[in-house]
Amino acid sequence: MKVKPSEYKKRNMTIWNEVAPRYHKRWASSNQGPFQSTKKLVELVNVKKGNKILDVACGTGVVTKKLGEKVGKIGYVIGADTSVTAIKIAKKWNDKSSNLLFVNADAENFSFKEKFDIITCQYALFFFPNAVKALKNMRKYLDESGTLGISVHGHKDRVPFFGNILDAVTQFIPDYIPPGTPSLDRYGTKKSLRDEVKKVGFSKISVKDFVFKYSPGNFDDYWGDYLRYVAKPIKEKLNLLERSQRKELKEMVKENTKQYTKRNGIIEFPWEVLILTAKY
Ligand SMILES: C[S@@+](CC[C@H](N)C(=O)[O-])C[C@H]1O[C@@H](n2cnc3c(N)ncnc32)[C@H](O)[C@@H]1O
């Protein structure tokens, strides 16, 4: 049975409420691996003092904070996200920044009184069941001289951190990702990302390709951390595997990881990130 967009969204909100604290600690606040993109995105949207910025699907606020450092006291940044937990964390670690505001809002349905000079959205476009609706909404609230900045992960074959596990797990659990779930790497090529943004009417679209390095440690660290950090509904599916299947799955992931493993056992993954900028 296919998942309805509204159900998917609800499930996603539950997942993000559960994983936000781990996500913030392990990923977002680390500036490691793919999160080197935060700095790049902020550079590419060319922030000026006094700018009004909206950071869509801001999560725990890492991009929002960096943008806030650039707009000065006369500018401000609004971070918007559907996860109540993520917004709570964002507010907590940014409570001294008077030019940041965090709100709960859905990318497909938000409305504000003002228009923004810059709108950013890092690692979230692929979560929106109706990304076109979200992009239209972003354009509606972007000033006519404004800039859009979007970061996404590359296709899973160029992000082996995800691909290695996904390729193996789906052989054991075909509905690991429920049918009808929007594919998380559907904007993982320059063309697919550009085309979606073009559809909505944005101009001067440019997509830059970055390959960052990420080391999750050795194989046991990589696999152990995956099992430790994965969201509950996914973990429940993994727990249904027989012991022998689990063992086989682990071996398969290990095999997939071999080509990225150095002699000392440490894995070093390449991680492709695409950053798009566009004008109204
Ligand atoms: C991978 S995190 C990225 C967070 C942040 N932009 C960053 O770079 O750390 C994805 C975020 O998208 C949010 N999200 C998913 N669907 C959303 C929607 N429809 N509207 C707003 N936020 C959404 C999740 O709650 C989560 O915080």
Tab-separated table of C-alpha atoms and ligand atoms in Angstrom:
chain	number	residue	atom	x	y	z
A	1	MET	CA	0.000	0.000	0.000
A	2	LYS	CA	1.266	3.448	-0.918
A	3	VAL	CA	1.835	6.059	1.759
A	4	LYS	CA	-0.355	9.168	1.420
A	5	PRO	CA	1.556	12.484	1.457
A	6	SER	CA	-0.283	13.579	4.618
A	7	GLU	CA	0.633	10.318	6.382
A	8	TYR	CA	4.225	10.597	5.222
A	9	LYS	CA	4.403	14.123	6.574
A	10	LYS	CA	2.986	13.076	9.921
A	11	ARG	CA	5.408	10.168	10.184
A	12	ASN	CA	8.270	12.427	9.232
A	13	MET	CA	7.321	14.928	11.934
A	14	THR	CA	7.289	12.154	14.541
A	15	ILE	CA	10.689	10.952	13.343
A	16	TRP	CA	12.210	14.429	13.434
A	17	ASN	CA	10.830	15.041	16.903
A	18	GLU	CA	12.521	11.838	17.999
A	19	VAL	CA	15.870	12.267	16.235
A	20	ALA	CA	16.416	16.053	16.485
A	21	PRO	CA	18.601	15.938	19.645
A	22	ARG	CA	20.831	13.164	18.198
A	23	TYR	CA	20.876	14.859	14.808
A	24	HIS	CA	22.015	18.132	16.336
A	25	LYS	CA	24.752	16.552	18.409
A	26	ARG	CA	26.092	14.115	15.856
A	27	TRP	CA	25.638	16.054	12.629
A	28	ALA	CA	24.332	19.565	12.404
A	29	SER	CA	26.545	21.231	15.005
A	30	SER	CA	29.684	19.377	13.909
A	31	ASN	CA	30.622	21.207	10.678
A	32	GLN	CA	32.044	17.828	9.616
A	33	GLY	CA	31.509	15.915	6.375
A	34	PRO	CA	28.360	17.138	4.611
A	35	PHE	CA	27.912	19.930	7.141
A	36	GLN	CA	30.855	21.791	5.646
A	37	SER	CA	28.056	22.869	3.298
A	38	THR	CA	26.593	25.235	5.897
A	39	LYS	CA	29.492	27.649	5.426
A	40	LYS	CA	29.390	27.266	1.622
A	41	LEU	CA	25.660	27.898	1.434
A	42	VAL	CA	25.944	31.026	3.562
A	43	GLU	CA	28.800	32.295	1.335
A	44	LEU	CA	26.901	31.558	-1.874
A	45	VAL	CA	23.736	33.478	-0.942
A	46	ASN	CA	25.842	36.588	-0.370
A	47	VAL	CA	24.346	37.945	2.850
A	48	LYS	CA	24.437	41.690	3.480
A	49	LYS	CA	24.087	43.539	6.763
A	50	GLY	CA	20.433	44.381	7.341
A	51	ASN	CA	19.090	41.484	5.240
A	52	LYS	CA	15.825	39.780	6.213
A	53	ILE	CA	16.237	36.029	5.775
A	54	LEU	CA	14.018	32.987	6.034
A	55	ASP	CA	15.640	29.592	6.690
A	56	VAL	CA	13.075	26.958	5.676
A	57	ALA	CA	13.206	23.595	7.503
A	58	CYS	CA	15.859	25.113	9.759
A	59	GLY	CA	16.017	22.053	12.018
A	60	THR	CA	18.089	22.878	15.074
A	61	GLY	CA	19.212	26.157	13.519
A	62	VAL	CA	22.799	25.689	12.329
A	63	VAL	CA	22.325	27.556	9.044
A	64	THR	CA	20.066	30.104	10.746
A	65	LYS	CA	22.782	30.898	13.272
A	66	LYS	CA	25.486	31.361	10.640
A	67	LEU	CA	23.185	33.648	8.643
A	68	GLY	CA	22.427	35.606	11.806
A	69	GLU	CA	26.142	36.308	12.289
A	70	LYS	CA	26.157	38.064	8.893
A	71	VAL	CA	23.007	40.212	8.985
A	72	GLY	CA	24.096	42.314	11.958
A	73	LYS	CA	21.751	43.859	14.465
A	74	ILE	CA	19.532	45.595	11.937
A	75	GLY	CA	18.854	42.430	9.971
A	76	TYR	CA	17.192	39.256	11.187
A	77	VAL	CA	16.712	35.603	10.332
A	78	ILE	CA	13.597	33.511	10.838
A	79	GLY	CA	14.103	29.756	11.112
A	80	ALA	CA	10.978	27.689	10.375
A	81	ASP	CA	10.528	23.939	10.843
A	82	THR	CA	7.706	21.468	11.493
A	83	SER	CA	9.588	19.701	14.292
A	84	VAL	CA	8.674	21.048	17.712
A	85	THR	CA	11.750	19.404	19.250
A	86	ALA	CA	14.135	20.829	16.643
A	87	ILE	CA	12.747	24.335	17.175
A	88	LYS	CA	13.107	23.956	20.948
A	89	ILE	CA	16.776	23.005	20.536
A	90	ALA	CA	17.326	25.859	18.075
A	91	LYS	CA	15.862	28.351	20.554
A	92	LYS	CA	17.871	26.969	23.448
A	93	TRP	CA	21.361	27.200	21.976
A	94	ASN	CA	20.611	30.526	20.256
A	95	ASP	CA	18.911	32.274	23.158
A	96	LYS	CA	21.527	35.053	23.183
A	97	SER	CA	21.032	35.959	19.530
A	98	SER	CA	18.444	38.717	19.406
A	99	ASN	CA	18.288	38.758	15.592
A	100	LEU	CA	17.062	35.154	15.301
A	101	LEU	CA	13.492	33.970	15.567
A	102	PHE	CA	12.422	30.318	15.442
A	103	VAL	CA	8.895	29.212	14.560
A	104	ASN	CA	7.022	26.016	13.784
A	105	ALA	CA	5.848	26.187	10.183
A	106	ASP	CA	5.368	23.809	7.266
A	107	ALA	CA	7.423	24.546	4.133
A	108	GLU	CA	4.412	23.779	1.940
A	109	ASN	CA	2.020	26.067	3.801
A	110	PHE	CA	3.838	28.858	5.658
A	111	SER	CA	2.781	32.480	5.446
A	112	PHE	CA	4.520	35.622	6.672
A	113	LYS	CA	3.638	39.306	6.649
A	114	GLU	CA	6.924	40.305	5.038
A	115	LYS	CA	9.045	39.308	2.057
A	116	PHE	CA	12.646	38.175	2.458
A	117	ASP	CA	15.952	39.152	0.813
A	118	ILE	CA	17.211	35.592	1.064
A	119	ILE	CA	15.521	32.232	1.564
A	120	THR	CA	17.614	29.171	2.392
A	121	CYS	CA	16.755	25.517	2.790
A	122	GLN	CA	19.448	22.993	3.678
A	123	TYR	CA	18.952	19.199	3.447
A	124	ALA	CA	15.170	19.274	3.445
A	125	LEU	CA	13.720	19.840	-0.051
A	126	PHE	CA	13.645	16.062	-0.603
A	127	PHE	CA	11.527	15.591	2.527
A	128	PHE	CA	8.656	17.675	1.194
A	129	PRO	CA	6.070	15.430	-0.527
A	130	ASN	CA	5.103	18.412	-2.673
A	131	ALA	CA	8.430	20.161	-3.193
A	132	VAL	CA	7.012	22.304	-5.982
A	133	LYS	CA	4.413	23.688	-3.584
A	134	ALA	CA	7.160	24.477	-1.077
A	135	LEU	CA	9.292	26.148	-3.768
A	136	LYS	CA	6.292	28.200	-4.970
A	137	ASN	CA	5.745	29.308	-1.416
A	138	MET	CA	9.403	30.299	-1.126
A	139	ARG	CA	9.149	32.350	-4.318
A	140	LYS	CA	5.971	34.031	-3.074
A	141	TYR	CA	7.836	35.278	-0.001
A	142	LEU	CA	11.083	36.176	-1.759
A	143	ASP	CA	11.658	39.816	-2.607
A	144	GLU	CA	11.916	40.468	-6.373
A	145	SER	CA	15.620	41.192	-5.958
A	146	GLY	CA	16.034	38.259	-3.584
A	147	THR	CA	18.173	35.103	-3.622
A	148	LEU	CA	17.254	31.490	-3.012
A	149	GLY	CA	19.834	29.003	-1.676
A	150	ILE	CA	19.193	25.255	-1.457
A	151	SER	CA	21.511	22.414	-0.409
A	152	VAL	CA	20.747	18.753	-1.059
A	153	HIS	CA	22.666	15.498	-0.817
A	154	GLY	CA	23.864	13.980	-4.082
A	155	HIS	CA	22.490	10.749	-5.549
A	156	LYS	CA	22.929	7.772	-3.182
A	157	ASP	CA	25.672	6.298	-5.401
A	158	ARG	CA	27.716	9.418	-4.650
A	159	VAL	CA	26.829	9.384	-0.949
A	160	PRO	CA	27.970	5.876	-0.004
A	161	PHE	CA	27.428	6.643	3.676
A	162	PHE	CA	23.706	6.188	2.903
A	163	GLY	CA	23.934	4.086	-0.276
A	164	ASN	CA	26.051	1.262	1.200
A	165	ILE	CA	23.498	0.530	3.878
A	166	LEU	CA	20.397	1.210	1.803
A	167	ASP	CA	21.491	-1.049	-1.067
A	168	ALA	CA	22.093	-3.920	1.365
A	169	VAL	CA	19.114	-3.425	3.671
A	170	THR	CA	16.565	-3.271	0.845
A	171	GLN	CA	17.659	-6.770	-0.205
A	172	PHE	CA	16.510	-8.074	3.171
A	173	ILE	CA	13.644	-5.677	3.822
A	174	PRO	CA	12.116	-4.593	0.481
A	175	ASP	CA	9.709	-2.120	2.170
A	176	TYR	CA	12.471	-0.665	4.369
A	177	ILE	CA	11.438	2.608	2.805
A	178	PRO	CA	7.646	2.328	2.519
A	179	PRO	CA	6.301	2.427	-1.067
A	180	GLY	CA	5.150	5.895	-2.047
A	181	THR	CA	7.733	7.583	0.159
A	182	PRO	CA	9.354	10.410	-1.802
A	183	SER	CA	12.853	9.282	-2.724
A	184	LEU	CA	15.401	11.135	-0.633
A	185	ASP	CA	17.870	11.489	-3.480
A	186	ARG	CA	15.403	12.616	-6.130
A	187	TYR	CA	17.186	15.984	-6.373
A	188	GLY	CA	20.607	14.373	-6.253
A	189	THR	CA	21.622	15.381	-9.785
A	190	LYS	CA	22.246	18.907	-11.000
A	191	LYS	CA	19.544	18.497	-13.654
A	192	SER	CA	16.794	17.189	-11.377
A	193	LEU	CA	17.398	19.948	-8.840
A	194	ARG	CA	17.630	22.693	-11.450
A	195	ASP	CA	14.488	21.478	-13.280
A	196	GLU	CA	12.349	21.501	-10.144
A	197	VAL	CA	13.418	25.025	-9.244
A	198	LYS	CA	13.000	26.219	-12.833
A	199	LYS	CA	9.411	24.894	-12.936
A	200	VAL	CA	8.446	27.405	-10.298
A	201	GLY	CA	9.810	30.410	-12.221
A	202	PHE	CA	13.104	31.178	-10.476
A	203	SER	CA	15.799	32.688	-12.716
A	204	LYS	CA	19.623	32.712	-12.904
A	205	ILE	CA	19.788	29.196	-11.498
A	206	SER	CA	23.252	27.871	-10.715
A	207	VAL	CA	24.041	24.493	-9.158
A	208	LYS	CA	27.473	23.847	-7.667
A	209	ASP	CA	28.765	20.422	-6.861
A	210	PHE	CA	30.927	19.746	-3.772
A	211	VAL	CA	32.478	16.505	-2.617
A	212	PHE	CA	33.265	16.519	1.091
A	213	LYS	CA	35.038	13.763	2.974
A	214	TYR	CA	33.468	12.043	5.928
A	215	SER	CA	34.981	9.452	8.217
A	216	PRO	CA	32.597	7.524	10.475
A	217	GLY	CA	35.596	5.698	12.071
A	218	ASN	CA	36.107	1.979	11.424
A	219	PHE	CA	33.416	-0.399	10.196
A	220	ASP	CA	32.157	-1.291	13.675
A	221	ASP	CA	31.784	2.419	14.471
A	222	TYR	CA	29.921	3.024	11.200
A	223	TRP	CA	27.513	0.107	11.616
A	224	GLY	CA	27.134	0.497	15.377
A	225	ASP	CA	26.357	4.210	15.094
A	226	TYR	CA	23.858	3.557	12.324
A	227	LEU	CA	21.941	1.140	14.538
A	228	ARG	CA	22.235	3.466	17.507
A	229	TYR	CA	21.057	6.628	15.747
A	230	VAL	CA	18.443	5.303	13.342
A	231	ALA	CA	14.830	6.400	13.952
A	232	LYS	CA	12.524	4.046	15.874
A	233	PRO	CA	10.227	2.900	13.015
A	234	ILE	CA	13.285	1.880	10.985
A	235	LYS	CA	14.947	0.168	13.908
A	236	GLU	CA	11.784	-1.828	14.504
A	237	LYS	CA	12.035	-3.223	10.976
A	238	LEU	CA	15.687	-4.166	11.469
A	239	ASN	CA	14.817	-5.869	14.740
A	240	LEU	CA	12.474	-8.224	12.889
A	241	LEU	CA	15.397	-9.814	11.038
A	242	GLU	CA	16.615	-13.219	12.167
A	243	ARG	CA	20.056	-13.310	13.780
A	244	SER	CA	21.568	-14.986	10.736
A	245	GLN	CA	20.027	-12.411	8.395
A	246	ARG	CA	21.406	-9.588	10.517
A	247	LYS	CA	24.832	-11.151	10.287
A	248	GLU	CA	24.528	-11.502	6.526
A	249	LEU	CA	23.311	-7.913	6.219
A	250	LYS	CA	26.248	-6.636	8.244
A	251	GLU	CA	28.660	-8.568	6.023
A	252	MET	CA	27.037	-7.152	2.906
A	253	VAL	CA	27.371	-3.583	4.184
A	254	LYS	CA	30.984	-4.330	5.112
A	255	GLU	CA	31.653	-5.575	1.603
A	256	ASN	CA	30.102	-2.404	0.121
A	257	THR	CA	32.309	-0.324	2.400
A	258	LYS	CA	35.591	-2.062	1.525
A	259	GLN	CA	36.486	0.273	-1.303
A	260	TYR	CA	36.331	3.256	1.084
A	261	THR	CA	38.299	1.559	3.891
A	262	LYS	CA	41.938	2.492	4.359
A	263	ARG	CA	44.656	0.041	5.411
A	264	ASN	CA	44.332	1.063	9.040
A	265	GLY	CA	40.621	0.126	8.959
A	266	ILE	CA	39.331	3.697	8.962
A	267	ILE	CA	36.591	4.445	6.457
A	268	GLU	CA	36.678	7.624	4.436
A	269	PHE	CA	33.560	8.299	2.412
A	270	PRO	CA	33.172	10.895	-0.306
A	271	TRP	CA	29.905	12.814	0.169
A	272	GLU	CA	28.438	14.764	-2.698
A	273	VAL	CA	26.437	17.874	-1.930
A	274	LEU	CA	24.715	20.122	-4.445
A	275	ILE	CA	24.114	23.768	-3.653
A	276	LEU	CA	21.715	25.706	-5.825
A	277	THR	CA	21.357	29.444	-5.921
A	278	ALA	CA	18.723	31.331	-7.909
A	279	LYS	CA	17.158	34.757	-8.209
A	280	TYR	CA	13.444	35.534	-8.007
B	1	LIG	C1	18.075	17.023	7.665
B	1	LIG	S1	17.189	18.165	8.628
B	1	LIG	C2	17.908	19.694	8.098
B	1	LIG	C3	17.824	20.751	9.147
B	1	LIG	C4	18.675	22.004	8.883
B	1	LIG	N1	18.281	22.693	7.690
B	1	LIG	C5	20.148	21.666	8.869
B	1	LIG	O1	20.785	21.861	7.828
B	1	LIG	O2	20.647	21.193	9.901
B	1	LIG	C6	15.606	18.199	7.846
B	1	LIG	C7	14.603	19.083	8.552
B	1	LIG	O3	13.455	19.225	7.705
B	1	LIG	C8	12.337	19.384	8.533
B	1	LIG	N2	11.126	19.187	7.740
B	1	LIG	C9	10.700	18.065	7.116
B	1	LIG	N3	9.545	18.300	6.471
B	1	LIG	C10	9.238	19.610	6.669
B	1	LIG	C11	8.183	20.454	6.216
B	1	LIG	N4	7.205	19.992	5.441
B	1	LIG	N5	8.215	21.751	6.570
B	1	LIG	C12	9.202	22.242	7.380
B	1	LIG	N6	10.212	21.482	7.843
B	1	LIG	C13	10.244	20.188	7.477
B	1	LIG	C14	12.570	18.344	9.621
B	1	LIG	O4	11.773	18.576	10.765
B	1	LIG	C15	14.067	18.523	9.865
B	1	LIG	O5	14.300	19.430	10.904
